[in-house]
XYZ file of C-alpha atoms in Angstrom:
63
model
C -7.920 -30.169 -39.052
C -11.307 -29.077 -37.685
C -11.541 -28.229 -34.060
C -13.562 -31.318 -33.509
C -10.853 -33.460 -34.639
C -8.069 -31.416 -32.848
C -9.677 -31.836 -29.674
C -10.724 -35.578 -29.819
C -6.901 -36.277 -30.895
C -5.283 -38.215 -28.162
C -1.494 -37.859 -27.642
C 1.255 -40.203 -26.086
C 4.110 -39.025 -23.931
C 7.064 -41.022 -23.290
C 9.280 -40.888 -20.265
C 12.818 -39.913 -21.267
C 14.421 -42.109 -18.254
C 12.830 -45.467 -19.108
C 10.880 -45.232 -22.327
C 7.332 -46.132 -20.476
C 4.300 -44.591 -23.009
C 1.679 -42.782 -21.430
C -1.243 -42.879 -23.850
C -3.975 -40.431 -23.208
C -6.449 -42.780 -25.274
C -6.021 -45.948 -22.852
C -5.224 -43.634 -19.762
C -3.849 -45.901 -16.577
C -6.909 -47.502 -15.128
C -4.856 -49.612 -12.962
C -3.255 -46.368 -11.666
C -6.881 -44.680 -11.110
C -6.338 -42.773 -14.483
C -9.339 -43.238 -16.700
C -9.227 -43.825 -20.512
C -9.192 -40.386 -22.173
C -7.492 -38.544 -19.597
C -5.350 -35.835 -21.098
C -1.925 -35.527 -19.845
C -2.355 -31.997 -18.253
C -5.143 -33.560 -15.999
C -3.080 -36.274 -14.779
C -2.255 -35.156 -11.359
C 1.122 -33.533 -10.852
C 2.075 -36.141 -8.004
C 1.844 -38.825 -10.437
C 5.013 -40.693 -11.067
C 6.010 -43.199 -13.857
C 5.215 -46.774 -12.919
C 8.419 -47.973 -13.936
C 10.864 -45.946 -12.613
C 9.515 -43.349 -10.427
C 10.173 -40.132 -11.993
C 7.877 -37.237 -12.174
C 5.631 -35.947 -15.400
C 8.471 -33.377 -15.995
C 10.790 -36.506 -17.252
C 8.023 -37.046 -19.903
C 8.136 -35.431 -23.477
C 5.076 -35.767 -26.044
C 5.612 -38.032 -28.850
C 5.126 -36.824 -32.408
C 1.572 -37.607 -33.821
């Protein structure tokens, strides 16, 4: 995989508590997180919109 492809591949993260999916490509515009926002750029104070847990309770999903 080229470096360009690696930097443009968006990942998804799943809440281990409720199953909510955060997709970097889609972001969460309704929460003020623009499409294309990487997981590491989501504020640490952000919480799952479905169950309220923190980013610590999310796991990256396999590509």
